[in-house]
Short mmCIF file of C-alpha atoms in Angstrom, two decimals:
data_model
loop_
_atom_site.label_atom_id
_atom_site.label_comp_id
_atom_site.label_asym_id
_atom_site.label_seq_id
_atom_site.Cartn_x
_atom_site.Cartn_y
_atom_site.Cartn_z
CA MET A 1 16.41 -4.61 49.85
CA PHE A 2 16.94 -5.60 46.21
CA PHE A 3 16.65 -3.00 43.43
CA ARG A 4 16.92 -3.51 39.67
CA SER A 5 16.03 -1.15 36.84
CA PHE A 6 15.06 -2.18 33.31
CA PHE A 7 15.43 -0.02 30.20
CA ASP A 8 13.63 -0.64 26.92
CA GLU A 9 15.66 1.45 24.48
CA LYS A 10 13.05 1.24 21.72
CA LEU A 11 10.53 2.96 24.03
CA ALA A 12 13.03 4.81 26.25
CA HIS A 13 11.00 3.22 29.06
CA MET A 14 12.30 2.66 32.58
CA SER A 15 10.71 0.13 34.94
CA TYR A 16 11.83 -1.31 38.24
CA LEU A 17 11.84 -4.48 40.34
CA ILE A 18 12.18 -4.03 44.10
CA GLY A 19 12.42 -6.97 46.46
CA CYS A 20 12.48 -7.57 50.19
CA GLN A 21 15.33 -10.00 50.82
CA LYS A 22 13.87 -11.05 54.16
CA THR A 23 10.50 -12.22 52.85
CA GLY A 24 11.37 -12.97 49.21
CA GLU A 25 8.55 -10.75 47.90
CA ALA A 26 9.02 -8.34 45.00
CA ILE A 27 7.07 -5.55 43.28
CA ILE A 28 7.31 -4.16 39.74
CA VAL A 29 6.94 -0.42 39.20
CA ASP A 30 5.54 0.66 35.80
CA PRO A 31 5.71 -2.78 34.14
CA GLY A 32 6.03 -3.04 30.38
CA ARG A 33 4.04 -5.62 28.44
CA ASN A 34 7.03 -7.94 28.01
CA LEU A 35 7.09 -9.57 31.43
CA THR A 36 9.89 -12.04 30.76
CA PRO A 37 12.80 -9.84 31.97
CA TYR A 38 11.14 -9.28 35.36
CA PHE A 39 10.45 -12.97 35.96
CA GLU A 40 13.93 -13.98 34.80
CA VAL A 41 15.57 -11.62 37.31
CA ALA A 42 13.14 -12.59 40.08
CA LYS A 43 13.85 -16.29 39.54
CA LYS A 44 17.61 -15.74 39.46
CA GLU A 45 17.53 -13.69 42.67
CA GLY A 46 15.05 -15.91 44.49
CA PHE A 47 12.04 -13.57 44.58
CA THR A 48 8.33 -14.11 44.04
CA ILE A 49 6.66 -11.21 42.26
CA SER A 50 3.63 -10.54 44.43
CA ALA A 51 2.71 -6.96 43.49
CA ALA A 52 2.93 -4.27 40.83
CA THR A 53 2.13 -0.58 40.72
CA GLU A 54 1.94 2.20 38.15
CA THR A 55 2.57 5.90 38.36
CA HIS A 56 -0.22 6.68 35.85
CA ILE A 57 -2.14 5.39 32.83
CA HIS A 58 0.64 5.36 30.25
CA ALA A 59 0.27 6.64 26.69
CA ASP A 60 3.48 5.45 25.05
CA TYR A 61 3.47 1.70 25.66
CA ALA A 62 1.12 -1.13 26.52
CA SER A 63 1.22 -1.90 30.24
CA GLY A 64 1.69 -5.42 31.57
CA ALA A 65 -0.23 -4.68 34.77
CA LYS A 66 -3.51 -6.36 33.86
CA GLU A 67 -1.75 -9.47 32.55
CA LEU A 68 0.29 -9.70 35.77
CA ALA A 69 -2.91 -9.72 37.79
CA GLU A 70 -4.85 -12.12 35.58
CA LEU A 71 -2.16 -14.69 34.77
CA PHE A 72 0.18 -14.52 37.74
CA ASN A 73 -2.08 -13.47 40.63
CA VAL A 74 -0.01 -10.31 41.18
CA HIS A 75 -1.75 -7.72 43.35
CA LEU A 76 -2.00 -4.28 41.78
CA TYR A 77 -1.77 -0.87 43.45
CA LEU A 78 -3.32 1.67 41.04
CA SER A 79 -3.95 5.40 41.24
CA ASP A 80 -7.41 6.57 42.26
CA GLU A 81 -6.52 10.22 41.74
CA GLY A 82 -7.77 12.49 38.98
CA ASP A 83 -11.17 12.90 37.40
CA LYS A 84 -13.68 10.19 36.53
CA ASP A 85 -12.67 10.13 32.86
CA TRP A 86 -9.25 8.66 33.60
CA LYS A 87 -9.78 5.82 36.04
CA TYR A 88 -8.56 2.26 35.53
CA GLU A 89 -11.61 0.44 34.19
CA PHE A 90 -10.24 -3.02 35.02
CA ALA A 91 -9.16 -2.26 38.61
CA LYS A 92 -12.26 -3.74 40.25
CA ASP A 93 -12.20 -6.85 38.05
CA VAL A 94 -8.69 -7.82 39.19
CA GLY A 95 -9.13 -6.79 42.83
CA ALA A 96 -6.64 -3.91 42.67
CA THR A 97 -6.02 -1.64 45.64
CA LEU A 98 -6.75 1.98 44.68
CA ILE A 99 -4.30 4.47 46.16
CA LYS A 100 -4.34 8.23 46.70
CA GLU A 101 -2.25 11.01 48.27
CA GLY A 102 -0.77 9.89 51.60
CA ASP A 103 -1.64 6.20 51.26
CA GLU A 104 1.01 3.65 52.22
CA PHE A 105 1.59 0.01 51.32
CA SER A 106 4.47 -2.40 51.75
CA ILE A 107 6.20 -5.42 50.25
CA GLY A 108 7.89 -7.17 53.12
CA GLY A 109 10.06 -4.57 54.81
CA VAL A 110 10.00 -2.15 51.85
CA TYR A 111 7.45 0.63 52.33
CA PHE A 112 5.86 2.92 49.75
CA LYS A 113 4.04 6.22 50.23
CA VAL A 114 1.92 7.94 47.58
CA MET A 115 2.26 11.56 46.46
CA HIS A 116 -0.29 12.96 44.02
CA THR A 117 1.76 14.77 41.36
CA PRO A 118 -0.62 15.71 38.52
CA GLY A 119 0.40 17.66 35.48
CA HIS A 120 1.39 15.06 32.92
CA THR A 121 -2.01 13.49 33.58
CA PRO A 122 -4.61 14.10 36.31
CA GLU A 123 -4.13 10.66 37.93
CA SER A 124 -0.30 10.78 38.00
CA ILE A 125 1.30 9.80 41.28
CA SER A 126 4.86 9.57 42.55
CA ILE A 127 5.80 6.85 45.03
CA LEU A 128 8.35 7.31 47.83
CA LEU A 129 10.37 4.23 48.83
CA THR A 130 11.66 3.59 52.36
CA ASP A 131 13.64 0.45 53.22
CA LYS A 132 12.31 0.02 56.76
CA GLY A 133 13.40 -3.61 56.75
CA GLY A 134 16.97 -2.38 56.34
CA GLY A 135 16.62 0.05 59.22
CA ALA A 136 15.81 3.22 57.26
CA ARG A 137 13.37 5.72 58.70
CA GLU A 138 13.30 8.14 55.78
CA PRO A 139 12.84 7.61 52.04
CA MET A 140 15.73 6.62 49.82
CA GLY A 141 14.10 7.67 46.56
CA VAL A 142 10.91 8.37 44.64
CA PHE A 143 9.44 6.78 41.52
CA THR A 144 8.37 9.88 39.60
CA GLY A 145 6.82 8.27 36.51
CA ASP A 146 6.27 10.99 33.91
CA PHE A 147 6.13 13.80 36.47
CA LEU A 148 9.83 14.51 36.96
CA PHE A 149 12.56 13.36 34.59
CA VAL A 150 16.28 13.91 34.62
CA GLY A 151 16.52 17.42 33.17
CA ASP A 152 12.84 17.84 32.34
CA VAL A 153 9.23 17.35 33.43
CA GLY A 154 6.38 15.49 31.77
CA ARG A 155 4.41 17.16 29.02
CA PRO A 156 0.84 18.17 29.96
CA ASP A 157 -0.62 18.25 26.44
CA LEU A 158 -1.02 14.54 25.65
CA LEU A 159 -4.60 14.27 26.88
CA GLU A 160 -5.56 17.11 24.57
CA LYS A 161 -3.48 16.14 21.53
CA SER A 162 -3.68 12.33 21.74
CA ALA A 163 -6.80 11.50 23.74
CA GLY A 164 -9.04 14.32 22.53
CA SER A 165 -9.62 15.96 25.93
CA ALA A 166 -10.02 19.56 24.77
CA GLY A 167 -8.67 22.34 26.98
CA THR A 168 -6.65 20.10 29.30
CA ALA A 169 -3.14 21.18 28.26
CA LYS A 170 -3.08 24.49 30.12
CA VAL A 171 -4.81 22.98 33.15
CA GLY A 172 -2.18 20.23 33.19
CA ALA A 173 0.63 22.77 32.95
CA LYS A 174 -0.72 24.61 35.99
CA ASP A 175 -1.01 21.30 37.86
CA MET A 176 2.59 20.53 36.95
CA PHE A 177 3.72 23.84 38.42
CA ALA A 178 1.92 23.02 41.69
CA SER A 179 3.42 19.51 41.76
CA LEU A 180 6.91 20.97 41.39
CA GLN A 181 6.29 23.22 44.40
CA LYS A 182 5.45 20.08 46.38
CA ALA A 183 8.67 18.43 45.16
CA ARG A 184 10.72 21.40 46.37
CA ASN A 185 10.02 20.26 49.94
CA LEU A 186 11.60 16.84 49.42
CA SER A 187 15.08 16.03 50.73
CA ASP A 188 18.03 16.98 48.49
CA ASP A 189 19.55 13.49 48.65
CA LEU A 190 16.35 11.73 47.58
CA GLN A 191 16.98 9.78 44.38
CA ILE A 192 14.51 10.15 41.52
CA TRP A 193 13.62 7.11 39.40
CA PRO A 194 11.62 8.25 36.33
CA ALA A 195 9.65 6.14 33.85
CA HIS A 196 11.52 7.48 30.83
CA GLY A 197 14.88 8.66 29.57
CA ALA A 198 16.24 10.41 26.48
CA GLY A 199 14.36 9.48 23.33
CA SER A 200 10.89 9.49 24.87
CA ALA A 201 8.21 11.76 23.42
CA CYS A 202 6.72 12.22 26.92
CA GLY A 203 8.86 15.35 27.36
CA LYS A 204 10.92 17.66 25.18
CA SER A 205 14.45 17.54 26.65
CA LEU A 206 14.87 14.38 28.73
CA GLY A 207 18.39 13.61 29.92
CA ALA A 208 20.21 10.40 29.03
CA VAL A 209 21.37 9.82 32.64
CA PRO A 210 19.04 7.19 34.17
CA VAL A 211 18.92 8.51 37.72
CA SER A 212 19.34 11.81 39.56
CA THR A 213 18.50 13.43 42.90
CA ILE A 214 15.97 16.02 43.95
CA GLY A 215 18.80 18.35 44.96
CA TYR A 216 20.54 18.11 41.60
CA GLU A 217 17.31 18.65 39.69
CA ARG A 218 16.43 21.66 41.80
CA LYS A 219 19.74 23.21 40.77
CA HIS A 220 19.86 22.20 37.12
CA ASN A 221 16.43 21.17 35.80
CA TRP A 222 14.94 24.09 33.86
CA ALA A 223 11.49 23.53 35.36
CA PHE A 224 12.68 24.35 38.89
CA GLN A 225 14.32 27.58 37.75
CA ILE A 226 11.05 29.29 36.80
CA THR A 227 9.12 30.56 39.81
CA ASP A 228 6.37 32.46 37.99
CA GLU A 229 3.42 30.23 37.11
CA ASP A 230 2.43 31.98 33.87
CA GLU A 231 6.00 31.97 32.60
CA PHE A 232 6.31 28.28 33.50
CA VAL A 233 3.08 27.38 31.70
CA ASP A 234 4.18 29.19 28.55
CA GLU A 235 7.58 27.52 28.55
CA LEU A 236 6.23 24.04 29.27
CA LEU A 237 3.66 24.19 26.48
CA SER A 238 6.04 25.64 23.89
CA SER A 239 7.95 23.45 21.41
CA GLN A 240 6.61 20.13 22.65
CA PRO A 241 7.26 17.42 20.02
CA GLU A 242 4.36 16.09 18.02
CA PRO A 243 3.02 13.05 19.91
CA PRO A 244 2.98 9.81 17.90
CA THR A 245 -0.46 8.86 16.67
CA TYR A 246 -0.44 5.62 18.66
CA PHE A 247 -0.36 7.51 21.99
CA GLY A 248 -4.12 7.98 21.85
CA VAL A 249 -4.57 4.26 21.24
CA MET A 250 -2.30 3.33 24.16
CA LYS A 251 -4.01 5.68 26.61
CA LYS A 252 -7.37 4.03 25.89
CA LEU A 253 -5.84 0.54 25.85
CA ASN A 254 -4.19 0.96 29.25
CA LYS A 255 -7.28 2.53 30.75
CA LYS A 256 -9.22 -0.55 29.72
CA GLY A 257 -6.30 -2.94 30.31
CA ALA A 258 -4.26 -4.64 27.60
CA GLU A 259 -5.57 -8.08 26.68
CA GLN A 260 -3.45 -11.15 27.23
CA LYS A 261 -1.15 -11.97 24.32
CA THR A 262 -2.08 -15.16 22.47
CA GLY A 263 1.45 -16.54 22.27
CA ASN A 264 0.77 -17.95 18.80
CA MET A 265 3.72 -17.73 16.44
CA PRO A 266 3.04 -16.24 12.99
CA ARG A 267 3.01 -18.48 9.96
CA ARG A 268 6.28 -18.81 8.08
CA LEU A 269 6.03 -18.02 4.36
CA GLN A 270 8.27 -20.10 2.15
CA SER A 271 8.32 -18.03 -1.03
CA LEU A 272 7.83 -14.59 -2.48
CA SER A 273 4.81 -15.79 -4.46
CA GLU A 274 3.19 -17.04 -1.25
CA LEU A 275 3.68 -13.58 0.26
CA LYS A 276 2.22 -11.82 -2.76
CA GLU A 277 -0.85 -14.05 -2.70
CA MET A 278 -1.61 -12.86 0.85
CA ILE A 279 -1.36 -9.13 0.14
CA ASP A 280 -4.68 -7.31 -0.02
CA ASP A 281 -6.34 -4.27 1.53
CA HIS A 282 -6.55 -6.00 4.90
CA VAL A 283 -2.82 -6.80 5.14
CA TYR A 284 0.11 -4.50 5.91
CA VAL A 285 3.64 -5.55 4.97
CA LEU A 286 6.38 -4.31 7.30
CA ASP A 287 9.98 -4.80 6.18
CA THR A 288 12.33 -4.65 9.17
CA ARG A 289 15.64 -4.87 7.29
CA LYS A 290 18.27 -2.14 7.36
CA SER A 291 17.47 0.54 4.78
CA PRO A 292 20.40 -0.20 2.40
CA LEU A 293 19.16 -3.78 2.00
CA PHE A 294 15.62 -2.54 1.41
CA ALA A 295 16.90 -0.04 -1.16
CA TYR A 296 18.48 -2.83 -3.23
CA GLY A 297 15.20 -4.72 -3.62
CA HIS A 298 11.84 -4.93 -1.87
CA ILE A 299 8.14 -5.61 -2.14
CA LYS A 300 6.55 -2.42 -3.46
CA GLU A 301 3.69 -2.75 -0.94
CA ALA A 302 6.08 -2.82 2.04
CA VAL A 303 7.01 -0.03 4.42
CA ASN A 304 10.59 -0.21 5.70
CA ILE A 305 11.17 0.42 9.41
CA SER A 306 14.46 -1.12 10.48
CA ILE A 307 14.47 -3.07 13.76
CA GLU A 308 16.69 -0.57 15.50
CA LYS A 309 16.35 2.00 18.25
CA SER A 310 13.53 4.03 16.66
CA PHE A 311 11.59 1.00 15.37
CA THR A 312 8.76 1.05 17.92
CA ASN A 313 8.24 4.80 17.65
CA TRP A 314 7.83 4.80 13.88
CA ALA A 315 5.80 1.59 13.88
CA GLY A 316 3.43 3.40 16.24
CA TRP A 317 3.23 6.35 13.88
CA LEU A 318 2.71 4.40 10.66
CA VAL A 319 1.46 0.83 11.17
CA PRO A 320 -2.35 0.59 11.30
CA TYR A 321 -4.02 -1.18 14.21
CA ASP A 322 -6.88 -2.49 12.08
CA LYS A 323 -4.85 -4.62 9.66
CA ASP A 324 -3.05 -7.96 9.84
CA LEU A 325 0.73 -7.72 9.63
CA ILE A 326 3.26 -9.65 7.59
CA VAL A 327 6.86 -8.91 8.50
CA VAL A 328 10.03 -9.27 6.46
CA VAL A 329 12.69 -10.11 9.01
CA GLU A 330 16.00 -11.74 9.71
CA GLU A 331 14.66 -14.90 11.31
CA GLU A 332 16.90 -14.59 14.37
CA LYS A 333 15.20 -11.26 15.11
CA LEU A 334 11.60 -12.43 14.75
CA ASP A 335 10.97 -12.60 18.51
CA GLU A 336 12.47 -9.12 18.94
CA VAL A 337 10.19 -7.70 16.25
CA ILE A 338 7.04 -9.33 17.64
CA THR A 339 7.89 -8.23 21.20
CA ALA A 340 8.49 -4.65 20.05
CA LEU A 341 5.20 -4.55 18.13
CA GLN A 342 3.27 -6.04 21.05
CA SER A 343 4.81 -3.46 23.38
CA ILE A 344 2.56 -0.88 21.71
CA GLY A 345 -0.44 -3.17 21.20
CA LEU A 346 0.26 -4.23 17.61
CA ASP A 347 -0.76 -7.86 18.08
CA ARG A 348 -1.88 -8.86 14.59
CA THR A 349 1.31 -10.33 13.09
CA ILE A 350 -0.04 -13.30 11.14
CA ALA A 351 2.98 -14.25 9.03
CA PHE A 352 6.63 -13.58 8.35
CA ILE A 353 9.10 -14.18 5.56
CA ASN A 354 12.85 -14.53 5.98
CA GLN A 355 14.67 -11.57 4.51
CA LYS A 356 16.99 -13.94 2.57
CA THR A 357 13.98 -15.10 0.56
CA ILE A 358 13.40 -11.51 -0.51
CA GLU A 359 17.05 -10.84 -1.27
CA GLN A 360 17.29 -13.79 -3.65
CA ASP A 361 14.97 -12.06 -6.14
CA VAL A 362 16.98 -9.60 -8.25
CA THR A 363 13.89 -8.35 -10.13
CA LEU A 364 12.33 -6.50 -7.19
CA PRO A 365 12.00 -2.69 -7.32
CA MET A 366 14.80 -0.58 -5.86
CA TYR A 367 15.31 3.06 -4.99
CA LYS A 368 18.18 5.43 -5.59
CA GLN A 369 20.32 7.11 -2.93
CA VAL A 370 22.39 10.25 -3.49
CA ASP A 371 24.52 12.60 -1.41
CA VAL A 372 23.47 16.14 -0.52
CA HIS A 373 25.51 17.72 -3.32
CA GLU A 374 23.72 15.73 -6.01
CA ALA A 375 20.36 16.44 -4.40
CA TYR A 376 21.12 20.15 -4.25
CA GLN A 377 22.17 20.31 -7.89
CA ALA A 378 19.08 18.37 -9.00
CA VAL A 379 16.71 20.66 -7.14
CA LYS A 380 18.60 23.84 -8.03
CA SER A 381 18.56 23.05 -11.75
CA SER A 382 14.83 22.28 -11.57
CA ASN A 383 13.84 25.72 -10.29
CA THR A 384 12.90 26.69 -13.83
CA SER A 385 12.22 23.30 -15.37
CA ASN A 386 10.15 21.82 -12.53
CA GLU A 387 12.04 18.53 -12.79
CA ALA A 388 12.71 17.74 -9.10
CA ALA A 389 11.50 18.62 -5.60
CA LEU A 390 13.18 18.40 -2.21
CA ILE A 391 10.90 16.97 0.52
CA ASP A 392 11.95 17.54 4.15
CA VAL A 393 10.30 14.97 6.48
CA ARG A 394 11.71 16.25 9.79
CA ASN A 395 9.44 17.48 12.57
CA ASP A 396 8.15 21.02 13.00
CA SER A 397 10.79 22.23 15.46
CA GLU A 398 13.63 20.93 13.29
CA TRP A 399 12.13 22.62 10.25
CA THR A 400 11.71 25.89 12.15
CA ASP A 401 15.35 25.84 13.26
CA GLY A 402 16.46 25.80 9.62
CA HIS A 403 15.79 24.15 6.28
CA ALA A 404 16.78 24.23 2.63
CA PRO A 405 15.16 27.20 0.85
CA GLU A 406 13.73 24.98 -1.90
CA ALA A 407 12.33 22.29 0.43
CA ILE A 408 8.71 21.28 0.89
CA HIS A 409 7.92 20.32 4.49
CA ALA A 410 6.06 17.00 4.95
CA PHE A 411 6.62 15.52 8.42
CA LEU A 412 7.08 11.74 8.22
CA GLY A 413 4.49 11.00 10.91
CA HIS A 414 1.74 12.67 8.86
CA ILE A 415 3.06 12.15 5.35
CA GLU A 416 0.24 9.78 4.39
CA ASP A 417 -2.27 12.52 5.20
CA HIS A 418 -0.69 14.83 2.61
CA LEU A 419 0.06 12.59 -0.37
CA GLU A 420 -2.13 14.70 -2.64
CA ASP A 421 -0.01 17.75 -1.84
CA LEU A 422 3.19 16.13 -3.14
CA PRO A 423 4.11 16.25 -6.84
CA LYS A 424 3.82 12.76 -8.31
CA ASP A 425 5.10 13.56 -11.80
CA GLN A 426 8.66 14.57 -10.87
CA PRO A 427 11.61 13.16 -8.91
CA LEU A 428 11.31 13.65 -5.15
CA TYR A 429 14.51 13.93 -3.13
CA ILE A 430 13.68 12.97 0.47
CA LEU A 431 15.63 14.60 3.31
CA CYS A 432 15.56 14.15 7.10
CA GLY A 433 18.09 14.73 9.86
CA SER A 434 20.51 11.91 9.09
CA GLY A 435 18.94 9.64 6.48
CA VAL A 436 17.01 7.26 8.75
CA ARG A 437 13.56 8.84 8.58
CA SER A 438 13.94 9.73 4.91
CA ALA A 439 14.52 6.03 4.13
CA ILE A 440 11.22 5.21 5.87
CA ALA A 441 9.51 8.01 3.98
CA VAL A 442 10.81 6.73 0.64
CA SER A 443 9.23 3.34 1.35
CA VAL A 444 5.92 4.95 2.35
CA LEU A 445 5.83 7.01 -0.85
CA GLN A 446 6.73 4.04 -3.04
CA LYS A 447 3.92 2.06 -1.42
CA HIS A 448 1.53 4.80 -2.52
CA GLY A 449 2.71 4.88 -6.12
CA PHE A 450 5.45 7.51 -6.08
CA ASP A 451 7.97 5.83 -8.39
CA ARG A 452 10.58 8.58 -8.67
CA VAL A 453 11.72 8.93 -5.05
CA VAL A 454 15.35 9.32 -4.02
CA ASN A 455 16.83 9.10 -0.51
CA VAL A 456 19.30 11.84 0.42
CA LYS A 457 22.11 10.23 2.41
CA GLY A 458 23.33 12.02 5.51
CA GLY A 459 20.26 14.23 5.68
CA PHE A 460 20.17 17.82 6.87
CA THR A 461 23.25 17.25 9.04
CA ALA A 462 25.27 16.54 5.90
CA TRP A 463 23.52 19.42 4.12
CA VAL A 464 24.69 21.89 6.77
CA GLY A 465 28.14 20.28 6.88
CA ALA A 466 28.48 20.83 3.14
CA GLU A 467 27.61 24.52 3.64
CA LEU A 468 24.63 24.34 1.32
CA PRO A 469 21.95 27.07 1.57
CA VAL A 470 19.82 27.17 4.74
CA THR A 471 16.96 29.49 5.62
CA LYS A 472 14.56 30.02 8.51
CA ASP A 473 10.87 30.86 8.26
CA LYS A 474 9.96 34.34 9.43
CA SER A 475 7.97 34.31 12.68
#
């Protein structure tokens, strides 16, 4: 048997390629939309990808399953569990095999058996793998999708918060408790292969280790330690991170099936004036440079999300799906940017401009950056004169754990919904955890006409390190 895992760090997404070395067949588990890595490995190792399967209808990335079936004649095995509202709408069109609890299928000598493990979503399944071609008679491991992670379990509130299915969070939490009881009966040495690692918003405390065992998780995963259902439900539903706005879009997209990518390269813009001529209400400008470069000069209409680890997450929060995109990018990274955007269904990149073209213009607007001491003094001195405000763009749980007494809370993901609540006639000092999210927020505010915004370097971490005042809201 051949086994290879793939990790997309921008999505914290794990997927897998399993092959039978006797027959040369291979299957992908939870394929992402970028299919190139799977086919490159398959070609190198001498496999033909003949099948793919998914543990559930994903909410955090665009699946490549439909494209595999339509373009490459790959046979799909898709869950038929759950209620009628969350079935794969394209399954019949591509001739997929629908699978439920207890069903088995094989790729050469590698056998798979389905467990229904609802909780994260009603249709969620886990898939046990047994290498019968290698002589095994019991499973080696289980693909757990978003049911069981290393150190955590999948959140049950996404259908309610992202897909608008009212009242499903508590039902999902109870289902998750029942699924964990089923998992308690699995062998201790069974490996678990989840669909996500640390950094994913599909849980609240995912571990960074990519693989674990059922036995280890039973001993150390918090979810296995709680044996009372009501206590478990309360704990699971508490303090879940705010789901990115694009999750609702992805859930519907993957239910319907992501359309095939066009493959057309965006138009290259030769000058700043050419870029400005294209900007209107139907175009969104995304600047993917590192924030210090953006701070030294940028298009005022642009939002700055650097092509780094958190790029896809914040693009999903902030970039609209109903507008054409123009990206400012280091040309060598253009393919990376387009691939990352397409991984969450943002397919409307029509043009790009090399970042060097932007950087040659010394007349472009800039923004100021200060350390926490200067920000503190500016806000402290303005308590009576109303000359400055401190805006904290961290999430709710971070804010609850502690914040500056003078700060106004405006979470980055929803900041555009609350622009009217922010003072426009005074300097705004923008603070996050480390300075990354605040830099994005500064660009968003500048885009909307806030001209006196300042990024606080080092963020709340530096604020605490400098022993500046911190308070907690009373519960």
